Coordinates of C-alpha atoms and ligand atoms in Angstrom, one line a residue:
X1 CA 95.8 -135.9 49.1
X2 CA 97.3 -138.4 46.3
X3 CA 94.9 -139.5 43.8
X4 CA 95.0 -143.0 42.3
X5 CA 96.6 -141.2 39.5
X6 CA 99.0 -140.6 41.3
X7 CA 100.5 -144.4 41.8
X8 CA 100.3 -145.7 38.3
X9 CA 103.3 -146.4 36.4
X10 CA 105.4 -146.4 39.3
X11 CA 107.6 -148.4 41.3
X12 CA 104.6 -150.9 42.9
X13 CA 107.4 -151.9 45.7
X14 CA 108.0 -148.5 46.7
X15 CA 104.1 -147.5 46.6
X16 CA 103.4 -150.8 48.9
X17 CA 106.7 -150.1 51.3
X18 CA 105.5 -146.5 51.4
X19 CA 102.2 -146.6 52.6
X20 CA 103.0 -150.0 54.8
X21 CA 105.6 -147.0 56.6
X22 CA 102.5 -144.3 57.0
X23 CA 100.4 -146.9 58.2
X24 CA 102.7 -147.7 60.8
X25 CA 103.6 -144.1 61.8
X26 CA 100.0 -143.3 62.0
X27 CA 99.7 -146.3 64.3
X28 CA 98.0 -144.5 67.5
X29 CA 94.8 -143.9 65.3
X30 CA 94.1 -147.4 65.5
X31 CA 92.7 -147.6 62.4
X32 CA 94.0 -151.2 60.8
X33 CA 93.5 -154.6 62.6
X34 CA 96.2 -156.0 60.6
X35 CA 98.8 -155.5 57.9
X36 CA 98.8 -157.9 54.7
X37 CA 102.8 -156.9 53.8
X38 CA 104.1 -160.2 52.6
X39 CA 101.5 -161.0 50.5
X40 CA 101.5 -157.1 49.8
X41 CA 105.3 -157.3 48.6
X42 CA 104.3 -160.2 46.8
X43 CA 101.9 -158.7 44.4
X44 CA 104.1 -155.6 43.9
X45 CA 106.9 -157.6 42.8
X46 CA 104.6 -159.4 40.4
X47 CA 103.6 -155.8 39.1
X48 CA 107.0 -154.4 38.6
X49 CA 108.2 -157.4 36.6
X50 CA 104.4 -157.3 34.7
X51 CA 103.0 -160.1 35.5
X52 CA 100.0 -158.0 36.8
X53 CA 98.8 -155.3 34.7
X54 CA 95.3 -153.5 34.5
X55 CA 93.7 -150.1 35.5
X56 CA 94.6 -150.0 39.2
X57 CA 98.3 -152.1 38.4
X58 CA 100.6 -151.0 41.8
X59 CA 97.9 -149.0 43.4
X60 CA 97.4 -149.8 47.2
X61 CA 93.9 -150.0 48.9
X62 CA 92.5 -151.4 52.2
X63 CA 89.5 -153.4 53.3
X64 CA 87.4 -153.3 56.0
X65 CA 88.2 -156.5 58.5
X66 CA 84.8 -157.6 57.4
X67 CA 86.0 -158.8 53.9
X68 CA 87.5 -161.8 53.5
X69 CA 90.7 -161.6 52.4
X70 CA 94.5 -163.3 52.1
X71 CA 97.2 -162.5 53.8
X72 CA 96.0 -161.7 57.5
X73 CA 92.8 -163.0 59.4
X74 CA 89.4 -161.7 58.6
X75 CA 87.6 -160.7 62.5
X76 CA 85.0 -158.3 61.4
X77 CA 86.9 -156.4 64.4
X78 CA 85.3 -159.6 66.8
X79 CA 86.6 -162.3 69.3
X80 CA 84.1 -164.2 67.5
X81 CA 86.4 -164.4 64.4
X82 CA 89.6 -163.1 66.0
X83 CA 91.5 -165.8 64.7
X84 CA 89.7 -167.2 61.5
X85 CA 92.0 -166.9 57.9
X86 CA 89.8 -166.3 55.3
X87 CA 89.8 -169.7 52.4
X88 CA 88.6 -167.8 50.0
X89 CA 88.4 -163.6 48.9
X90 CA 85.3 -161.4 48.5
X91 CA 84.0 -160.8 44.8
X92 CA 85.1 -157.2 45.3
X93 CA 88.6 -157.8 46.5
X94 CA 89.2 -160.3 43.4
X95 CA 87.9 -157.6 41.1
X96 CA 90.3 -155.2 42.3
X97 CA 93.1 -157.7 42.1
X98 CA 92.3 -158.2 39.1
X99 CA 93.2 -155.0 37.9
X100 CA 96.5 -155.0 39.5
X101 CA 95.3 -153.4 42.8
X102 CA 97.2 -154.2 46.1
X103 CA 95.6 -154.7 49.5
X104 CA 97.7 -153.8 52.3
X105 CA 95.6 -154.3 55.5
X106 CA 92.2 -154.6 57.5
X107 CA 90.4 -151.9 58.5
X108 CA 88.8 -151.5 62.0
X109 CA 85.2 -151.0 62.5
X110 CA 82.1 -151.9 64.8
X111 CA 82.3 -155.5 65.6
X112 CA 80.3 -157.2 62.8
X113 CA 79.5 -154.2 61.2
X114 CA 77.0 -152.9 64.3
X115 CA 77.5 -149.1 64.8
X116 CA 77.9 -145.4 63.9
X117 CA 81.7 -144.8 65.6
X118 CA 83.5 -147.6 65.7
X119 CA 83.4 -148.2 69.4
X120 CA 82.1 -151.2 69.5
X121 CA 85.3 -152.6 68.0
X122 CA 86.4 -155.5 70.2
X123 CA 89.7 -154.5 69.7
X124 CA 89.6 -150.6 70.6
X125 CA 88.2 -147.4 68.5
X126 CA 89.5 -145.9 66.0
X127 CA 90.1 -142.1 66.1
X128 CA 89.1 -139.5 63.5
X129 CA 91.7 -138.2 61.2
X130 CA 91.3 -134.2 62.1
X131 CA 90.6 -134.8 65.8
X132 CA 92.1 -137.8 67.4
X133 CA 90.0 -136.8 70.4
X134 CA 86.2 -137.8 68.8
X135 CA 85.2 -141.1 66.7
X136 CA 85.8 -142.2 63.2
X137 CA 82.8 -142.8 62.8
X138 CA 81.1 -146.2 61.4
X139 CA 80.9 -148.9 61.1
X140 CA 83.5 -148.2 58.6
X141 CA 85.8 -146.0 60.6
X142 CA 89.4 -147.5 59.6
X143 CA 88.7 -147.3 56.3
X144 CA 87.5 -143.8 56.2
X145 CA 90.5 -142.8 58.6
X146 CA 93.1 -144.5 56.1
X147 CA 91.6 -142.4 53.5
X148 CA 91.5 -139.2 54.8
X149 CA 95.2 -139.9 56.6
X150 CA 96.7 -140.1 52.8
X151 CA 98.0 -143.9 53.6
X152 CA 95.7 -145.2 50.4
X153 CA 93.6 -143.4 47.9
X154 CA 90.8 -145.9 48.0
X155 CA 89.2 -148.4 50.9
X156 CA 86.4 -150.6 50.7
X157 CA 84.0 -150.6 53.3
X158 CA 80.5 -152.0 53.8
X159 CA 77.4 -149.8 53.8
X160 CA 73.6 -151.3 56.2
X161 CA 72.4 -147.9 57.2
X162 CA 75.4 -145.2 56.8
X163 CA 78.5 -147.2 57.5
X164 CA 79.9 -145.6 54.4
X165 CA 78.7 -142.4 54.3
X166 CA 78.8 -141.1 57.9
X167 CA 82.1 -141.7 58.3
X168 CA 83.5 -140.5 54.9
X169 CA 81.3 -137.5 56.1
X170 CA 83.1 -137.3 59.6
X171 CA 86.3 -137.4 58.0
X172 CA 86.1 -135.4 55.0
X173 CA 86.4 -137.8 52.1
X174 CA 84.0 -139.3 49.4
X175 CA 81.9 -142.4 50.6
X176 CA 79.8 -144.2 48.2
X177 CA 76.5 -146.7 49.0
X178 CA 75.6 -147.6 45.5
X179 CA 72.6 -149.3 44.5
X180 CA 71.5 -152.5 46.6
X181 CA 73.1 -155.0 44.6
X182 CA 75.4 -153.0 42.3
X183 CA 78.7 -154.8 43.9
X184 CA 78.7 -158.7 44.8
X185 CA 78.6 -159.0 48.8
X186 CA 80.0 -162.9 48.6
X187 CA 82.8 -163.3 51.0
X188 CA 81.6 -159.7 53.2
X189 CA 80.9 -161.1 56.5
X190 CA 76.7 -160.7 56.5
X191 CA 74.9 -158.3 58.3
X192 CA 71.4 -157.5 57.1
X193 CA 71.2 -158.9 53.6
X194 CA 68.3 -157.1 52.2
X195 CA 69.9 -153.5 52.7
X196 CA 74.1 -154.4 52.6
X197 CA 76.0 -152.9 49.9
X198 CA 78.9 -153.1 49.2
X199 CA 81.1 -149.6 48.7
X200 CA 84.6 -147.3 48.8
X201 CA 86.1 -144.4 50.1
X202 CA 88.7 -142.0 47.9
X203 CA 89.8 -138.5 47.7
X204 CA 88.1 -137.7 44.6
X205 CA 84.7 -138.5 42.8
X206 CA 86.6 -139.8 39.8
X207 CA 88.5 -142.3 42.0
X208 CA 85.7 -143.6 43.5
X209 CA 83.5 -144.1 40.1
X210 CA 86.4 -145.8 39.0
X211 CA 87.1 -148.1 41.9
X212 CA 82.8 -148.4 41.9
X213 CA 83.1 -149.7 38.0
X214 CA 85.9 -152.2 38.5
X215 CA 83.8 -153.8 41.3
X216 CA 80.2 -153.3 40.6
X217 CA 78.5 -156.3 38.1
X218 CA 76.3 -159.6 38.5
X219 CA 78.0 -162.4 40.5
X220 CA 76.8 -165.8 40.1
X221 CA 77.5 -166.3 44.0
X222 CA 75.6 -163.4 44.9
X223 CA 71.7 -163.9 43.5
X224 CA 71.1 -160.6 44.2
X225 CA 73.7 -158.7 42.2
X226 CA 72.0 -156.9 39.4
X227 CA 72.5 -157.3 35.9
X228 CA 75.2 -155.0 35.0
X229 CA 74.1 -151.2 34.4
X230 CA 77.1 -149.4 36.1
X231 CA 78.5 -146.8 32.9
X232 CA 80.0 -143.5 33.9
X233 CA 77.8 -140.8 32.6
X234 CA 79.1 -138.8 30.3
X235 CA 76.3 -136.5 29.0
X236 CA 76.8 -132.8 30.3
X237 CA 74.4 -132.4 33.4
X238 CA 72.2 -129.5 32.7
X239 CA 69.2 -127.9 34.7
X240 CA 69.0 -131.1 37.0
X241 CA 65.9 -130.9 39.2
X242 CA 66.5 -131.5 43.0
X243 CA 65.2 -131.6 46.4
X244 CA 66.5 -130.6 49.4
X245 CA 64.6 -133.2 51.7
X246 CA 63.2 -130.4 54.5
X247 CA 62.9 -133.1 57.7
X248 CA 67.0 -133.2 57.6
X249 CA 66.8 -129.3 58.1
X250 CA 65.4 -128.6 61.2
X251 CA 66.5 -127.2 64.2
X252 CA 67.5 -130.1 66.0
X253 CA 69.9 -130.6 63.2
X254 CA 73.8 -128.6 64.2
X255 CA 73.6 -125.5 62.9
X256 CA 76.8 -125.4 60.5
X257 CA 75.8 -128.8 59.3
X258 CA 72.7 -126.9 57.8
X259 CA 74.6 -123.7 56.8
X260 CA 77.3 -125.8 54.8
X261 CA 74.4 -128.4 53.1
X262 CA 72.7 -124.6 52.3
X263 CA 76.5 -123.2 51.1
X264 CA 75.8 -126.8 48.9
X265 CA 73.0 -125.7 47.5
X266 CA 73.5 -122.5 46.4
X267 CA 76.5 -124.0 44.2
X268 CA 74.0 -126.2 43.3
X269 CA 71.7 -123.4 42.0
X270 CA 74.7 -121.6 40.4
X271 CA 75.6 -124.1 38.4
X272 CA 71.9 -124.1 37.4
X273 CA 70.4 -126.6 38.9
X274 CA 66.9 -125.6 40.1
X275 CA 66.7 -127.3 43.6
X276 CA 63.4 -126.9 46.0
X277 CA 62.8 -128.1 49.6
X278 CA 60.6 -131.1 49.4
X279 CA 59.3 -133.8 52.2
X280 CA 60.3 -137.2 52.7
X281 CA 57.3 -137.8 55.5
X282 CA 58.1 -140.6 56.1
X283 CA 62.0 -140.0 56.9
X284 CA 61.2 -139.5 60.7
X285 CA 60.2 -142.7 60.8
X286 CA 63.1 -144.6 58.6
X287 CA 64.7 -145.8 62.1
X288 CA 62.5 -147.8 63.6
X289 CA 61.8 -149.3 60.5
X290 CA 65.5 -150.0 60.5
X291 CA 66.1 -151.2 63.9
X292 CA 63.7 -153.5 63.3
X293 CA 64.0 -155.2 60.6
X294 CA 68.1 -154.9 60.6
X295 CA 68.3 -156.6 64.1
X296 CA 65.7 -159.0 62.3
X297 CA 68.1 -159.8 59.7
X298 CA 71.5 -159.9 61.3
X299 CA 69.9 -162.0 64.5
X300 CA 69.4 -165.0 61.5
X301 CA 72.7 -163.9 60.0
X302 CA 74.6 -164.2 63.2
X303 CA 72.9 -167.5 63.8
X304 CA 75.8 -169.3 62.0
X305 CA 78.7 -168.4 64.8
X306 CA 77.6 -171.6 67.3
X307 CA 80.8 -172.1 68.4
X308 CA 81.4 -175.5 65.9
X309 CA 81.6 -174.8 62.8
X310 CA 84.3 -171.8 63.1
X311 CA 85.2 -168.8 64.8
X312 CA 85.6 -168.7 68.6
X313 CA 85.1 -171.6 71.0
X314 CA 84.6 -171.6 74.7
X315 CA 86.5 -174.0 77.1
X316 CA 85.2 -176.0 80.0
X317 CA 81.4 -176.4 79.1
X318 CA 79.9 -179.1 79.8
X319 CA 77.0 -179.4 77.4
X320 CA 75.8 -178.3 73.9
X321 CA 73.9 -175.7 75.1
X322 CA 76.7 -174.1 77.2
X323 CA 79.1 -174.4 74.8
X324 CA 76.5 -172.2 71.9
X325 CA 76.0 -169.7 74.9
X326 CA 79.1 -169.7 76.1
X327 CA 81.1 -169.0 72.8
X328 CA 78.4 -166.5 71.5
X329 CA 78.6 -164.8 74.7
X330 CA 82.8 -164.6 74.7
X331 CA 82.7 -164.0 70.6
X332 CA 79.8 -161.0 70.9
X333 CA 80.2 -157.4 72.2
X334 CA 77.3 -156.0 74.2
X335 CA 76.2 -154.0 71.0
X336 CA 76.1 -157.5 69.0
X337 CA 73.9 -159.0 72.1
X338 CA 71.1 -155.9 72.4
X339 CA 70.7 -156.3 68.2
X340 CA 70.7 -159.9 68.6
X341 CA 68.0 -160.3 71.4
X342 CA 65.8 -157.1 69.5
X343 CA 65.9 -159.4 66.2
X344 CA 64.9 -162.7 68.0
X345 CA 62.0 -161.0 69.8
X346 CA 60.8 -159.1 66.7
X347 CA 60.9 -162.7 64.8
X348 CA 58.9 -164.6 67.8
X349 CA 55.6 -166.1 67.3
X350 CA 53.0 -163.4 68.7
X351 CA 55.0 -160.1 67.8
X352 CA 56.3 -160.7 64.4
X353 CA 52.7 -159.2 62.9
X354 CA 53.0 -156.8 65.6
X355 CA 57.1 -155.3 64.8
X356 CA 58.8 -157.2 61.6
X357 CA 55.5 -157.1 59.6
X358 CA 54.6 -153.5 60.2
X359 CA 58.0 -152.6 59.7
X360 CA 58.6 -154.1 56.3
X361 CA 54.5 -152.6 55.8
X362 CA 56.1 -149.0 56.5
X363 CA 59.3 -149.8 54.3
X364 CA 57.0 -150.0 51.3
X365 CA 55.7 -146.9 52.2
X366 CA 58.8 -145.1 52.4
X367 CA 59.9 -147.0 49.3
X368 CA 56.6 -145.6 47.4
X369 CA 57.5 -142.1 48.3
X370 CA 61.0 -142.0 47.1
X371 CA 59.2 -143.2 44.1
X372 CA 57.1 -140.9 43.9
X373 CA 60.1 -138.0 44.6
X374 CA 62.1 -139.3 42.2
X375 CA 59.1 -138.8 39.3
X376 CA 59.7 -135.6 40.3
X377 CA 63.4 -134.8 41.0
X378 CA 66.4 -136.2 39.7
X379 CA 68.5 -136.0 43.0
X380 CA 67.7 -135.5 46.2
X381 CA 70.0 -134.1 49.1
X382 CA 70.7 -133.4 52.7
X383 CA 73.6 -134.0 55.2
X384 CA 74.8 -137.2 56.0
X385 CA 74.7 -137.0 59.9
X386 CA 73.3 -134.0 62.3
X387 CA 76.4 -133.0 63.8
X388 CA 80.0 -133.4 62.7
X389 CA 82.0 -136.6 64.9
X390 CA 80.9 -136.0 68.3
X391 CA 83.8 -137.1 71.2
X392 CA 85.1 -140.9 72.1
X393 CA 82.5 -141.8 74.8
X394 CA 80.2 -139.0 74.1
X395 CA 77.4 -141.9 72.6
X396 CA 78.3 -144.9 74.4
X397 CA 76.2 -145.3 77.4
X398 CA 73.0 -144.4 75.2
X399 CA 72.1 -146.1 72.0
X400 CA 69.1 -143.8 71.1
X401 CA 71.7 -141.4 70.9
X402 CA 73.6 -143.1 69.2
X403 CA 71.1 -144.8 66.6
X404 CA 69.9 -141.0 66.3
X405 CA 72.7 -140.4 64.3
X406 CA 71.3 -142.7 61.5
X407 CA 68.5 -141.1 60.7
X408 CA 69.8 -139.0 57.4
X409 CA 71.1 -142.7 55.9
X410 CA 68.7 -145.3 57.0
X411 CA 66.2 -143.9 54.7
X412 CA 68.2 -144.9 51.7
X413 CA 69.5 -148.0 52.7
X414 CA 65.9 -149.3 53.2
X415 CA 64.9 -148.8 49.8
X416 CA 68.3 -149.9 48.1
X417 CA 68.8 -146.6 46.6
X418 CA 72.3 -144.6 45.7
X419 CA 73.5 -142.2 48.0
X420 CA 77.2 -140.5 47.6
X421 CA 78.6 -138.8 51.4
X422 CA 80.6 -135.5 49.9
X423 CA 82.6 -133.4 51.5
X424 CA 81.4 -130.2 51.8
X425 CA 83.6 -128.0 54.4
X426 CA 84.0 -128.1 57.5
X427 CA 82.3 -126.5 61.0
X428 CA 84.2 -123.4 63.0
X429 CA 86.8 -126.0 64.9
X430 CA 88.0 -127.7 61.8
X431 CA 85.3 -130.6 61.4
X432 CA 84.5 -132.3 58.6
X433 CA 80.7 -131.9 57.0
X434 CA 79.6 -134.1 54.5
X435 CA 76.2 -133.6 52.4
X436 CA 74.3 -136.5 50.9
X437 CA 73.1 -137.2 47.3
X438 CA 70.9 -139.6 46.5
X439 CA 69.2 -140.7 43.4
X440 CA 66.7 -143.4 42.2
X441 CA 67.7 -147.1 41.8
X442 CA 70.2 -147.7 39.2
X443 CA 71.0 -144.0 38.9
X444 CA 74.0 -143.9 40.8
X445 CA 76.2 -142.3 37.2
X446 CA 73.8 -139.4 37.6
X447 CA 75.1 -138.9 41.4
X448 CA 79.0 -139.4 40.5
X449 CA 79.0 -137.2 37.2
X450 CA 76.7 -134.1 39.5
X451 CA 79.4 -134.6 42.4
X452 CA 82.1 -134.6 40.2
X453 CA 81.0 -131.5 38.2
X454 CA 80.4 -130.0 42.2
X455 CA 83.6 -131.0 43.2
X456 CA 85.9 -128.2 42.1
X457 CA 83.8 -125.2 42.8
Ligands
LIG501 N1 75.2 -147.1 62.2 C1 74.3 -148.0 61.6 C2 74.0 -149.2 62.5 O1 74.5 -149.1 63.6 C3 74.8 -148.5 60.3 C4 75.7 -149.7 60.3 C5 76.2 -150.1 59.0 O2 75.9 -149.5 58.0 N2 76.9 -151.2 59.0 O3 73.3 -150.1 62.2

């Protein structure tokens, strides 16, 4: 697979024209919304004749269709937004074009961000890149499917509870979450604020550091971007001290998926690394933490599409309150609906102390223990989902089921620490099987320079 290497100091035109051509031949994967190629050509014009220079000068990437951006309209994969055009970028998308990078479509993914497959896009799902016949994964499908088809070497993608790193998993490329507030989510269509992050796929560890660097600082639109910390590492990792977090093990979880993660630590132990199995107790009960509070969040977030200010309107309603019901009903997929109603009732008068408050009580708790682990350990790890992409349809008519395949990345999205989805090999039919690192807050140079020493053994 090309590196991003592998497109600087060439022909920008070409690069652009070439990967427009393997988006389109890879069309039955359905994993763009849309195609930014004028403004695409554009920019690669103003590269050859260097007017735009900088680290990523000519280099091709795609967003997810939940980041505004020019040149096509920004749906978050919704009817809601089918048709709205974008009057401004997202922080991360200007960053990127500031180095000379060249966006040259939207990515597909779970309408508003809401899922683990990429189903729930209004528009379709998109398939996975080794078997056309099972999901994407998600939220972030497209982007991971882009990636791992070779059209770009780096996406951007949004990251609540996995939507990164389960699909880079099912797909067999690098995902990163970084830590909450490492990269500016102004002009990212909102979904739960206090856990949203902001992220990329690539081919390589190095790739995504560097597309992780260019992005990551404080953004005075975004009050919760930290001060930057973001340096590559470049001290020699020696003797790290890890945990292989034991309630991700157990026999519910597919059987490769815990020989490969094992195959991951014995590298790990070779290249001396002392790992031991520790316990996250309170990982078992990271999900209904998170579909509570998430729904919670994204039920206020979602409050904004009322059918007036923008995004989708219905036709022949008679009064105010039609016309908000109406439109949110058209805009919405069922998935969008179920969170929606689940945040409002967790949020009513009589059972917020009784859902939202315990919830956020048991956050801290799960917070206080990966504090406590990490006094301990430098990394800890486990696989990013319990099975490999399971079949289109196979979740659809049962969300448990299909919320259970959160539980490896909730855990750190709910206490705003790094994780990084690597590829680590695949099952007996060819699947992709990503393992999961994740580190303190603010460690996340620790986690790329230990993946990147991993990567070539
Ligand atoms: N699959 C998770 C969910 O459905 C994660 C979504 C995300 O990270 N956007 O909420």
């Amino acid at each position: 697979m090309s590196t991003i290497s592998d497109f600087l100091n060439k022909n920008a035109r070409q690069s652009v024209q070439d990967a427009i051509a393997k988006a389109k031949d890879n069309d039955s994967y359905h994993a763009l919304l849309s195609l930014t190629e004028e403004r695409a050509l554009e920019r690669a014009d103003a590269v050859d004749r260097g007017e735009i220079t900088g680290k990523l000068a000519g280099v091709p990437f795609v967003v997810k269709d939940n980041f505004l951006a020019y040149g096509a309209p920004t749906t978050a994969a919704s009817t809601m937004l089918e048709t709205f055009n974008a009057p401004l970028q997202a922080t991360a998308v200007e960053r990127l074009e500031a180095e000379g990078a060249i966006c040259i479509g939207k990515a597909n993914l779970d309408a508003f961000a809401h899922g683990g497959s990429t189903e729930n896009s209004a528009f379709g799902p998109t398939k996975n890149a080794v078997d056309p016949t099972r999901v994407a994964g998600g939220s972030s499908g497209g982007s991971a499917v882009v990636t791992a088809l070779d059209i770009v070497p780096f996406a951007l993608g949004s990251d609540t509870g996995g939507s990164i790193r389960q699909p880079a998993s099912f797909n067999g490329v690098v995902g990163v979450k970084p830590t909450y507030g490492t990269v500016s989510r102004y002009g990212v269509v909102a979904m739960a604020s206090s856990t949203d992050t902001i992220g990329t796929f690539a081919t390589t560890v190095t790739d995504a550091e560097l597309v992780m660097s260019i992005m990551a600082g404080q953004d005075p639109k975004d009050m919760t971007t930290l001060p930057d910390f973001f340096t590559a590492t470049t001290d020699a990792l020696v003797g790290l001290k890890i945990g292989l977090v034991k309630e991700c093990m157990t026999d519910d979880v597919d059987v490769e998926v815990r020989a490969r993660t094992n195959e991951y630590v014995e590298k790990l132990k070779s290249a001396g690394h002392k790992v031991e199995e520790v316990s996250l107790s309170m990982l078992p009960h990271s999900l209904a933490m998170y579909y509570v509070i998430v729904p919670a969040e994204l039920s206020s977030n979602l409050a904004r599409y009322d059918g007036i200010r923008y995004g989708h309107r219905a036709q022949g309603v008679q009064t105010l309150a039609e016309l908000y019901g109406k439109s949110r009903d058209e805009g919405f997929v069922t998935e969008n609906k179920r969170r929606i109603m689940i945040g409002s009732y967790v949020l009513s008068s009589g059972f917020f102390d009784a859902y939202y408050l315990q919830a956020q009580k048991a956050r801290t708790l799960l917070i206080n223990e990966f504090n406590t682990l990490f006094s301990h350990y430098d990394v800890l790890i486990s696989p990013v989902a319990p099975t490999p992409a399971f079949l289109l349809g196979e979740n659809t008519s049962d969300p448990i089921k299909m919320y259970l395949a959160d539980m490896m990345t909730v855990p750190a999205s709910l206490a705003g620490i790094p994780a990084l989805s690597v590829p680590a090999g695949t099952n007996g039919a060819g699947l992709p099987i990503g393992v999961q690192l994740m580190g303190a807050r603010r460690s996340d140079a620790t986690l790329f320079a230990l993946a990147r020493s991993m990567e070539a053994k």
